mmCIF file with all atom_site columns, C-alpha atoms in Angstrom:
data_model
loop_
_atom_site.group_PDB
_atom_site.id
_atom_site.type_symbol
_atom_site.label_atom_id
_atom_site.label_alt_id
_atom_site.label_comp_id
_atom_site.label_asym_id
_atom_site.label_entity_id
_atom_site.label_seq_id
_atom_site.pdbx_PDB_ins_code
_atom_site.Cartn_x
_atom_site.Cartn_y
_atom_site.Cartn_z
_atom_site.occupancy
_atom_site.B_iso_or_equiv
_atom_site.pdbx_formal_charge
_atom_site.auth_seq_id
_atom_site.auth_comp_id
_atom_site.auth_asym_id
_atom_site.auth_atom_id
_atom_site.pdbx_PDB_model_num
ATOM 1   C CA . VAL A 1 1   ? 0.439  -38.800 -13.640 1.00 0.00 ? 119 VAL A CA 1
ATOM 2   C CA . PHE A 1 2   ? 2.341  -39.493 -10.783 1.00 0.00 ? 120 PHE A CA 1
ATOM 3   C CA . SER A 1 3   ? 5.321  -36.779 -10.334 1.00 0.00 ? 121 SER A CA 1
ATOM 4   C CA . TYR A 1 4   ? 7.772  -35.686 -7.320  1.00 0.00 ? 122 TYR A CA 1
ATOM 5   C CA . THR A 1 5   ? 9.673  -32.400 -8.305  1.00 0.00 ? 123 THR A CA 1
ATOM 6   C CA . GLY A 1 6   ? 12.290 -31.609 -5.381  1.00 0.00 ? 124 GLY A CA 1
ATOM 7   C CA . LEU A 1 7   ? 9.552  -28.647 -4.416  1.00 0.00 ? 125 LEU A CA 1
ATOM 8   C CA . TYR A 1 8   ? 6.082  -30.939 -3.656  1.00 0.00 ? 126 TYR A CA 1
ATOM 9   C CA . PHE A 1 9   ? 3.088  -33.575 -5.542  1.00 0.00 ? 127 PHE A CA 1
ATOM 10  C CA . CYS A 1 10  ? 1.871  -32.371 -7.942  1.00 0.00 ? 128 CYS A CA 1
ATOM 11  C CA . THR A 1 11  ? -0.809 -35.509 -9.118  1.00 0.00 ? 129 THR A CA 1
ATOM 12  C CA . LYS A 1 12  ? -2.131 -34.114 -12.417 1.00 0.00 ? 130 LYS A CA 1
ATOM 13  C CA . PHE A 1 13  ? -0.703 -31.679 -15.459 1.00 0.00 ? 131 PHE A CA 1
ATOM 14  C CA . ASP A 1 14  ? -0.498 -30.529 -19.287 1.00 0.00 ? 132 ASP A CA 1
ATOM 15  C CA . PRO A 1 15  ? 3.485  -31.139 -19.572 1.00 0.00 ? 133 PRO A CA 1
ATOM 16  C CA . THR A 1 16  ? 2.708  -28.699 -22.879 1.00 0.00 ? 134 THR A CA 1
ATOM 17  C CA . ASP A 1 17  ? 1.120  -25.856 -20.701 1.00 0.00 ? 135 ASP A CA 1
ATOM 18  C CA . VAL A 1 18  ? 3.544  -23.440 -19.413 1.00 0.00 ? 136 VAL A CA 1
ATOM 19  C CA . CYS A 1 19  ? 3.309  -20.137 -18.209 1.00 0.00 ? 137 CYS A CA 1
ATOM 20  C CA . TYR A 1 20  ? 5.635  -18.007 -16.788 1.00 0.00 ? 138 TYR A CA 1
ATOM 21  C CA . LEU A 1 21  ? 5.433  -15.767 -13.829 1.00 0.00 ? 139 LEU A CA 1
ATOM 22  C CA . TYR A 1 22  ? 7.611  -12.615 -13.137 1.00 0.00 ? 140 TYR A CA 1
ATOM 23  C CA . THR A 1 23  ? 6.619  -11.030 -9.416  1.00 0.00 ? 141 THR A CA 1
ATOM 24  C CA . ASP A 1 24  ? 8.645  -8.134  -8.383  1.00 0.00 ? 142 ASP A CA 1
ATOM 25  C CA . ALA A 1 25  ? 8.416  -5.577  -4.870  1.00 0.00 ? 143 ALA A CA 1
ATOM 26  C CA . SER A 1 26  ? 9.439  -2.219  -4.493  1.00 0.00 ? 144 SER A CA 1
ATOM 27  C CA . GLU A 1 27  ? 10.088 0.684   -1.958  1.00 0.00 ? 145 GLU A CA 1
ATOM 28  C CA . GLY A 1 28  ? 8.438  3.243   -4.594  1.00 0.00 ? 146 GLY A CA 1
ATOM 29  C CA . GLU A 1 29  ? 7.963  7.081   -3.734  1.00 0.00 ? 147 GLU A CA 1
ATOM 30  C CA . SER A 1 30  ? 4.928  6.785   -2.242  1.00 0.00 ? 148 SER A CA 1
ATOM 31  C CA . VAL A 1 31  ? 4.123  6.113   0.979   1.00 0.00 ? 149 VAL A CA 1
ATOM 32  C CA . LEU A 1 32  ? 3.406  1.372   0.836   1.00 0.00 ? 150 LEU A CA 1
ATOM 33  C CA . PRO A 1 33  ? 5.484  -0.379  -1.391  1.00 0.00 ? 151 PRO A CA 1
ATOM 34  C CA . TYR A 1 34  ? 4.311  -1.686  -4.621  1.00 0.00 ? 152 TYR A CA 1
ATOM 35  C CA . TYR A 1 35  ? 4.263  -5.526  -5.251  1.00 0.00 ? 153 TYR A CA 1
ATOM 36  C CA . GLY A 1 36  ? 3.124  -6.566  -9.319  1.00 0.00 ? 154 GLY A CA 1
ATOM 37  C CA . ALA A 1 37  ? 3.081  -9.502  -10.622 1.00 0.00 ? 155 ALA A CA 1
ATOM 38  C CA . VAL A 1 38  ? 3.334  -10.491 -14.809 1.00 0.00 ? 156 VAL A CA 1
ATOM 39  C CA . LEU A 1 39  ? 1.503  -13.660 -16.089 1.00 0.00 ? 157 LEU A CA 1
ATOM 40  C CA . ILE A 1 40  ? 2.427  -14.252 -19.726 1.00 0.00 ? 158 ILE A CA 1
ATOM 41  C CA . ASP A 1 41  ? 1.387  -17.775 -21.815 1.00 0.00 ? 159 ASP A CA 1
ATOM 42  C CA . HIS A 1 42  ? 3.875  -20.391 -23.257 1.00 0.00 ? 160 HIS A CA 1
ATOM 43  C CA . ALA A 1 43  ? 3.546  -17.919 -26.051 1.00 0.00 ? 161 ALA A CA 1
ATOM 44  C CA . GLY A 1 44  ? 4.398  -15.091 -24.549 1.00 0.00 ? 162 GLY A CA 1
ATOM 45  C CA . LYS A 1 45  ? 0.867  -13.604 -24.876 1.00 0.00 ? 163 LYS A CA 1
ATOM 46  C CA . GLN A 1 46  ? -0.013 -11.998 -21.894 1.00 0.00 ? 164 GLN A CA 1
ATOM 47  C CA . ILE A 1 47  ? -2.066 -13.484 -19.637 1.00 0.00 ? 165 ILE A CA 1
ATOM 48  C CA . LYS A 1 48  ? -2.859 -10.896 -16.561 1.00 0.00 ? 166 LYS A CA 1
ATOM 49  C CA . THR A 1 49  ? -1.258 -8.247  -14.629 1.00 0.00 ? 167 THR A CA 1
ATOM 50  C CA . LEU A 1 50  ? -1.235 -7.073  -10.954 1.00 0.00 ? 168 LEU A CA 1
ATOM 51  C CA . SER A 1 51  ? -0.607 -3.913  -9.540  1.00 0.00 ? 169 SER A CA 1
ATOM 52  C CA . GLN A 1 52  ? -1.129 -3.538  -6.009  1.00 0.00 ? 170 GLN A CA 1
ATOM 53  C CA . PRO A 1 53  ? 0.544  -1.561  -3.496  1.00 0.00 ? 171 PRO A CA 1
ATOM 54  C CA . VAL A 1 54  ? 1.841  -3.521  -0.195  1.00 0.00 ? 172 VAL A CA 1
ATOM 55  C CA . SER A 1 55  ? -0.790 -3.585  3.037   1.00 0.00 ? 173 SER A CA 1
ATOM 56  C CA . LYS A 1 56  ? -0.774 -0.945  6.028   1.00 0.00 ? 174 LYS A CA 1
ATOM 57  C CA . GLU A 1 57  ? -0.241 -3.663  8.178   1.00 0.00 ? 175 GLU A CA 1
ATOM 58  C CA . LEU A 1 58  ? 2.164  -5.695  6.669   1.00 0.00 ? 176 LEU A CA 1
ATOM 59  C CA . HIS A 1 59  ? 4.275  -3.101  6.211   1.00 0.00 ? 177 HIS A CA 1
ATOM 60  C CA . ASP A 1 60  ? 4.091  -1.004  9.675   1.00 0.00 ? 178 ASP A CA 1
ATOM 61  C CA . MET A 1 61  ? 4.659  -4.610  10.908  1.00 0.00 ? 179 MET A CA 1
ATOM 62  C CA . LEU A 1 62  ? 7.813  -4.820  8.530   1.00 0.00 ? 180 LEU A CA 1
ATOM 63  C CA . LEU A 1 63  ? 9.272  -2.474  9.949   1.00 0.00 ? 181 LEU A CA 1
ATOM 64  C CA . GLN A 1 64  ? 8.094  -3.213  12.822  1.00 0.00 ? 182 GLN A CA 1
ATOM 65  C CA . PHE A 1 65  ? 11.605 -5.545  12.853  1.00 0.00 ? 183 PHE A CA 1
ATOM 66  C CA . ARG A 1 66  ? 13.599 -4.208  10.513  1.00 0.00 ? 184 ARG A CA 1
ATOM 67  C CA . THR A 1 67  ? 14.076 -1.171  7.963   1.00 0.00 ? 185 THR A CA 1
ATOM 68  C CA . LYS A 1 68  ? 12.955 -1.343  4.392   1.00 0.00 ? 186 LYS A CA 1
ATOM 69  C CA . ALA A 1 69  ? 13.775 -5.933  3.985   1.00 0.00 ? 187 ALA A CA 1
ATOM 70  C CA . ILE A 1 70  ? 12.855 -6.176  0.470   1.00 0.00 ? 188 ILE A CA 1
ATOM 71  C CA . ALA A 1 71  ? 12.921 -9.777  0.461   1.00 0.00 ? 189 ALA A CA 1
ATOM 72  C CA . PRO A 1 72  ? 9.779  -10.246 2.870   1.00 0.00 ? 190 PRO A CA 1
ATOM 73  C CA . LEU A 1 73  ? 7.283  -8.375  0.547   1.00 0.00 ? 191 LEU A CA 1
ATOM 74  C CA . GLU A 1 74  ? 9.081  -10.318 -2.982  1.00 0.00 ? 192 GLU A CA 1
ATOM 75  C CA . THR A 1 75  ? 8.244  -13.193 -1.024  1.00 0.00 ? 193 THR A CA 1
ATOM 76  C CA . TYR A 1 76  ? 4.894  -11.772 -0.466  1.00 0.00 ? 194 TYR A CA 1
ATOM 77  C CA . ALA A 1 77  ? 4.627  -11.108 -4.299  1.00 0.00 ? 195 ALA A CA 1
ATOM 78  C CA . LEU A 1 78  ? 4.960  -13.635 -5.150  1.00 0.00 ? 196 LEU A CA 1
ATOM 79  C CA . LEU A 1 79  ? 2.824  -15.462 -2.586  1.00 0.00 ? 197 LEU A CA 1
ATOM 80  C CA . CYS A 1 80  ? -0.072 -12.582 -3.549  1.00 0.00 ? 198 CYS A CA 1
ATOM 81  C CA . ALA A 1 81  ? 0.178  -13.757 -7.378  1.00 0.00 ? 199 ALA A CA 1
ATOM 82  C CA . LEU A 1 82  ? -0.495 -17.202 -7.146  1.00 0.00 ? 200 LEU A CA 1
ATOM 83  C CA . GLN A 1 83  ? -3.095 -17.113 -4.789  1.00 0.00 ? 201 GLN A CA 1
ATOM 84  C CA . THR A 1 84  ? -4.765 -14.172 -7.074  1.00 0.00 ? 202 THR A CA 1
ATOM 85  C CA . TRP A 1 85  ? -4.414 -16.370 -10.465 1.00 0.00 ? 203 TRP A CA 1
ATOM 86  C CA . LYS A 1 86  ? -4.849 -19.660 -8.357  1.00 0.00 ? 204 LYS A CA 1
ATOM 87  C CA . GLN A 1 87  ? -7.874 -20.680 -10.733 1.00 0.00 ? 205 GLN A CA 1
ATOM 88  C CA . GLU A 1 88  ? -6.017 -20.712 -14.396 1.00 0.00 ? 206 GLU A CA 1
ATOM 89  C CA . LEU A 1 89  ? -2.682 -21.872 -12.378 1.00 0.00 ? 207 LEU A CA 1
ATOM 90  C CA . LYS A 1 90  ? -4.606 -25.070 -11.350 1.00 0.00 ? 208 LYS A CA 1
ATOM 91  C CA . ASN A 1 91  ? -3.317 -28.256 -12.527 1.00 0.00 ? 209 ASN A CA 1
ATOM 92  C CA . LYS A 1 92  ? -0.944 -26.021 -14.662 1.00 0.00 ? 210 LYS A CA 1
ATOM 93  C CA . ARG A 1 93  ? 3.232  -26.639 -14.727 1.00 0.00 ? 211 ARG A CA 1
ATOM 94  C CA . VAL A 1 94  ? 4.392  -23.150 -14.794 1.00 0.00 ? 212 VAL A CA 1
ATOM 95  C CA . VAL A 1 95  ? 7.614  -20.484 -14.074 1.00 0.00 ? 213 VAL A CA 1
ATOM 96  C CA . LEU A 1 96  ? 8.275  -18.558 -11.427 1.00 0.00 ? 214 LEU A CA 1
ATOM 97  C CA . LEU A 1 97  ? 10.841 -15.890 -12.249 1.00 0.00 ? 215 LEU A CA 1
ATOM 98  C CA . ASN A 1 98  ? 12.049 -13.028 -9.429  1.00 0.00 ? 216 ASN A CA 1
ATOM 99  C CA . ASP A 1 99  ? 14.815 -11.229 -9.997  1.00 0.00 ? 217 ASP A CA 1
ATOM 100 C CA . ASN A 1 100 ? 16.266 -11.407 -5.880  1.00 0.00 ? 218 ASN A CA 1
ATOM 101 C CA . GLN A 1 101 ? 18.003 -14.060 -5.034  1.00 0.00 ? 219 GLN A CA 1
ATOM 102 C CA . SER A 1 102 ? 17.273 -14.245 -1.297  1.00 0.00 ? 220 SER A CA 1
ATOM 103 C CA . VAL A 1 103 ? 13.593 -15.016 -2.795  1.00 0.00 ? 221 VAL A CA 1
ATOM 104 C CA . VAL A 1 104 ? 14.675 -17.258 -5.461  1.00 0.00 ? 222 VAL A CA 1
ATOM 105 C CA . PHE A 1 105 ? 17.633 -19.986 -3.424  1.00 0.00 ? 223 PHE A CA 1
ATOM 106 C CA . GLY A 1 106 ? 15.030 -19.851 -0.476  1.00 0.00 ? 224 GLY A CA 1
ATOM 107 C CA . LEU A 1 107 ? 12.321 -21.579 -2.526  1.00 0.00 ? 225 LEU A CA 1
ATOM 108 C CA . LEU A 1 108 ? 14.722 -24.079 -3.773  1.00 0.00 ? 226 LEU A CA 1
ATOM 109 C CA . LYS A 1 109 ? 15.980 -24.560 -0.108  1.00 0.00 ? 227 LYS A CA 1
ATOM 110 C CA . GLY A 1 110 ? 12.500 -24.412 1.379   1.00 0.00 ? 228 GLY A CA 1
ATOM 111 C CA . SER A 1 111 ? 13.434 -21.571 4.570   1.00 0.00 ? 229 SER A CA 1
ATOM 112 C CA . SER A 1 112 ? 15.291 -18.998 4.802   1.00 0.00 ? 230 SER A CA 1
ATOM 113 C CA . ALA A 1 113 ? 16.924 -17.648 7.697   1.00 0.00 ? 231 ALA A CA 1
ATOM 114 C CA . ASP A 1 114 ? 14.539 -14.299 6.909   1.00 0.00 ? 232 ASP A CA 1
ATOM 115 C CA . ILE A 1 115 ? 11.214 -15.236 9.704   1.00 0.00 ? 233 ILE A CA 1
ATOM 116 C CA . PHE A 1 116 ? 9.169  -13.711 6.788   1.00 0.00 ? 234 PHE A CA 1
ATOM 117 C CA . VAL A 1 117 ? 10.771 -14.959 4.197   1.00 0.00 ? 235 VAL A CA 1
ATOM 118 C CA . ARG A 1 118 ? 10.354 -18.596 5.742   1.00 0.00 ? 236 ARG A CA 1
ATOM 119 C CA . THR A 1 119 ? 6.840  -17.727 6.337   1.00 0.00 ? 237 THR A CA 1
ATOM 120 C CA . GLY A 1 120 ? 5.761  -17.228 3.258   1.00 0.00 ? 238 GLY A CA 1
ATOM 121 C CA . ILE A 1 121 ? 7.843  -19.476 1.408   1.00 0.00 ? 239 ILE A CA 1
ATOM 122 C CA . GLN A 1 122 ? 5.296  -22.735 3.463   1.00 0.00 ? 240 GLN A CA 1
ATOM 123 C CA . ARG A 1 123 ? 2.827  -20.497 2.328   1.00 0.00 ? 241 ARG A CA 1
ATOM 124 C CA . ILE A 1 124 ? 3.922  -20.746 -1.352  1.00 0.00 ? 242 ILE A CA 1
ATOM 125 C CA . TYR A 1 125 ? 4.591  -24.160 -0.940  1.00 0.00 ? 243 TYR A CA 1
ATOM 126 C CA . ASN A 1 126 ? 1.097  -25.122 0.299   1.00 0.00 ? 244 ASN A CA 1
ATOM 127 C CA . THR A 1 127 ? -0.464 -23.340 -2.368  1.00 0.00 ? 245 THR A CA 1
ATOM 128 C CA . LEU A 1 128 ? 1.285  -24.809 -4.993  1.00 0.00 ? 246 LEU A CA 1
ATOM 129 C CA . ALA A 1 129 ? 0.379  -27.972 -3.894  1.00 0.00 ? 247 ALA A CA 1
ATOM 130 C CA . ASP A 1 130 ? -3.339 -27.208 -2.935  1.00 0.00 ? 248 ASP A CA 1
ATOM 131 C CA . ASN A 1 131 ? -3.673 -26.149 -6.901  1.00 0.00 ? 249 ASN A CA 1
ATOM 132 C CA . GLY A 1 132 ? -1.594 -28.690 -8.054  1.00 0.00 ? 250 GLY A CA 1
ATOM 133 C CA . ILE A 1 133 ? 0.640  -26.281 -9.655  1.00 0.00 ? 251 ILE A CA 1
ATOM 134 C CA . LEU A 1 134 ? 4.957  -27.729 -10.720 1.00 0.00 ? 252 LEU A CA 1
ATOM 135 C CA . ALA A 1 135 ? 6.340  -25.321 -10.286 1.00 0.00 ? 253 ALA A CA 1
ATOM 136 C CA . THR A 1 136 ? 10.256 -24.634 -11.506 1.00 0.00 ? 254 THR A CA 1
ATOM 137 C CA . ILE A 1 137 ? 11.744 -21.150 -9.621  1.00 0.00 ? 255 ILE A CA 1
ATOM 138 C CA . ARG A 1 138 ? 14.036 -19.239 -11.861 1.00 0.00 ? 256 ARG A CA 1
ATOM 139 C CA . TRP A 1 139 ? 15.623 -15.581 -11.028 1.00 0.00 ? 257 TRP A CA 1
ATOM 140 C CA . VAL A 1 140 ? 16.164 -12.924 -13.325 1.00 0.00 ? 258 VAL A CA 1
ATOM 141 C CA . PRO A 1 141 ? 17.698 -10.340 -14.147 1.00 0.00 ? 259 PRO A CA 1
ATOM 142 C CA . SER A 1 142 ? 16.056 -6.854  -13.182 1.00 0.00 ? 260 SER A CA 1
ATOM 143 C CA . SER A 1 143 ? 16.291 -6.266  -16.454 1.00 0.00 ? 261 SER A CA 1
ATOM 144 C CA . HIS A 1 144 ? 14.424 -9.221  -17.918 1.00 0.00 ? 262 HIS A CA 1
ATOM 145 C CA . ASN A 1 145 ? 11.515 -8.554  -15.014 1.00 0.00 ? 263 ASN A CA 1
ATOM 146 C CA . VAL A 1 146 ? 9.055  -7.535  -16.646 1.00 0.00 ? 264 VAL A CA 1
ATOM 147 C CA . SER A 1 147 ? 6.615  -6.873  -13.208 1.00 0.00 ? 265 SER A CA 1
ATOM 148 C CA . ASP A 1 148 ? 9.593  -4.631  -12.513 1.00 0.00 ? 266 ASP A CA 1
ATOM 149 C CA . GLY A 1 149 ? 7.376  -0.799  -13.652 1.00 0.00 ? 267 GLY A CA 1
ATOM 150 C CA . LEU A 1 150 ? 4.152  -2.460  -12.329 1.00 0.00 ? 268 LEU A CA 1
ATOM 151 C CA . THR A 1 151 ? 6.181  -2.147  -8.762  1.00 0.00 ? 269 THR A CA 1
ATOM 152 C CA . ARG A 1 152 ? 7.497  1.480   -9.511  1.00 0.00 ? 270 ARG A CA 1
ATOM 153 C CA . LYS A 1 153 ? 6.214  4.801   -10.704 1.00 0.00 ? 271 LYS A CA 1
ATOM 154 C CA . GLY A 1 154 ? 6.895  5.719   -14.162 1.00 0.00 ? 272 GLY A CA 1
ATOM 155 C CA . LEU A 1 155 ? 8.459  2.499   -15.047 1.00 0.00 ? 273 LEU A CA 1
ATOM 156 C CA . MET A 1 156 ? 4.466  1.074   -16.735 1.00 0.00 ? 274 MET A CA 1
ATOM 157 C CA . PRO A 1 157 ? 7.081  1.703   -20.513 1.00 0.00 ? 275 PRO A CA 1
ATOM 158 C CA . THR A 1 158 ? 9.988  -0.738  -19.491 1.00 0.00 ? 276 THR A CA 1
ATOM 159 C CA . CYS A 1 159 ? 7.097  -3.201  -18.761 1.00 0.00 ? 277 CYS A CA 1
ATOM 160 C CA . ASN A 1 160 ? 5.911  -3.191  -22.052 1.00 0.00 ? 278 ASN A CA 1
ATOM 161 C CA . ALA A 1 161 ? 9.616  -2.141  -24.159 1.00 0.00 ? 279 ALA A CA 1
ATOM 162 C CA . VAL A 1 162 ? 10.439 -5.608  -22.457 1.00 0.00 ? 280 VAL A CA 1
ATOM 163 C CA . MET A 1 163 ? 7.117  -7.963  -22.983 1.00 0.00 ? 281 MET A CA 1
ATOM 164 C CA . GLU A 1 164 ? 7.551  -6.189  -26.526 1.00 0.00 ? 282 GLU A CA 1
ATOM 165 C CA . LYS A 1 165 ? 10.857 -8.924  -26.642 1.00 0.00 ? 283 LYS A CA 1
ATOM 166 C CA . ILE A 1 166 ? 9.034  -11.871 -25.732 1.00 0.00 ? 284 ILE A CA 1
ATOM 167 C CA . CYS A 1 167 ? 6.527  -11.298 -28.118 1.00 0.00 ? 285 CYS A CA 1
ATOM 168 C CA . ARG A 1 168 ? 9.521  -10.881 -30.662 1.00 0.00 ? 286 ARG A CA 1
ATOM 169 C CA . GLY A 1 169 ? 10.462 -13.619 -30.141 1.00 0.00 ? 287 GLY A CA 1
ATOM 170 C CA . SER A 1 170 ? 13.686 -12.260 -27.935 1.00 0.00 ? 288 SER A CA 1
ATOM 171 C CA . ARG A 1 171 ? 13.169 -14.903 -25.557 1.00 0.00 ? 289 ARG A CA 1
ATOM 172 C CA . VAL A 1 172 ? 13.836 -13.546 -21.909 1.00 0.00 ? 290 VAL A CA 1
ATOM 173 C CA . HIS A 1 173 ? 12.679 -17.096 -20.061 1.00 0.00 ? 291 HIS A CA 1
ATOM 174 C CA . SER A 1 174 ? 14.031 -20.608 -21.469 1.00 0.00 ? 292 SER A CA 1
ATOM 175 C CA . ASP A 1 175 ? 12.745 -23.050 -20.415 1.00 0.00 ? 293 ASP A CA 1
#
């Protein structure tokens, strides 16, 4: 099967095997901002989570050019999650969910005026294509972003509460 999605080419995938990848980044109370991601299978089961501080080098570089821009960090969170879990996502259909409209629309458009976001988008496309990941991008409100709690100190219960909604069948996302 050869399919063109509008994002990139995918040579084979199982259309029934859908994963949902929620990503987020936050300027937290700590010195360095955090990024987080949650990978959920088609049944609503949490497969993996990721929560890490942004590297000091990246943070310093972003501060050199601007003050506290969140879109590059949100793009970085998505890129890191895809690169970390590329083996688990290989040849699968993945719905990418993010609460930052600049990132979502940049991915849909394929570009951004922000050089950091644009570079991140290009690297995301390359990661998707290199691993045969069939991606759909969707915006999700912050209140429904299950990865939000991973990026903010003390909000892990929020992440767990949203996960419980998904597991009970109250779908946060739609195909």
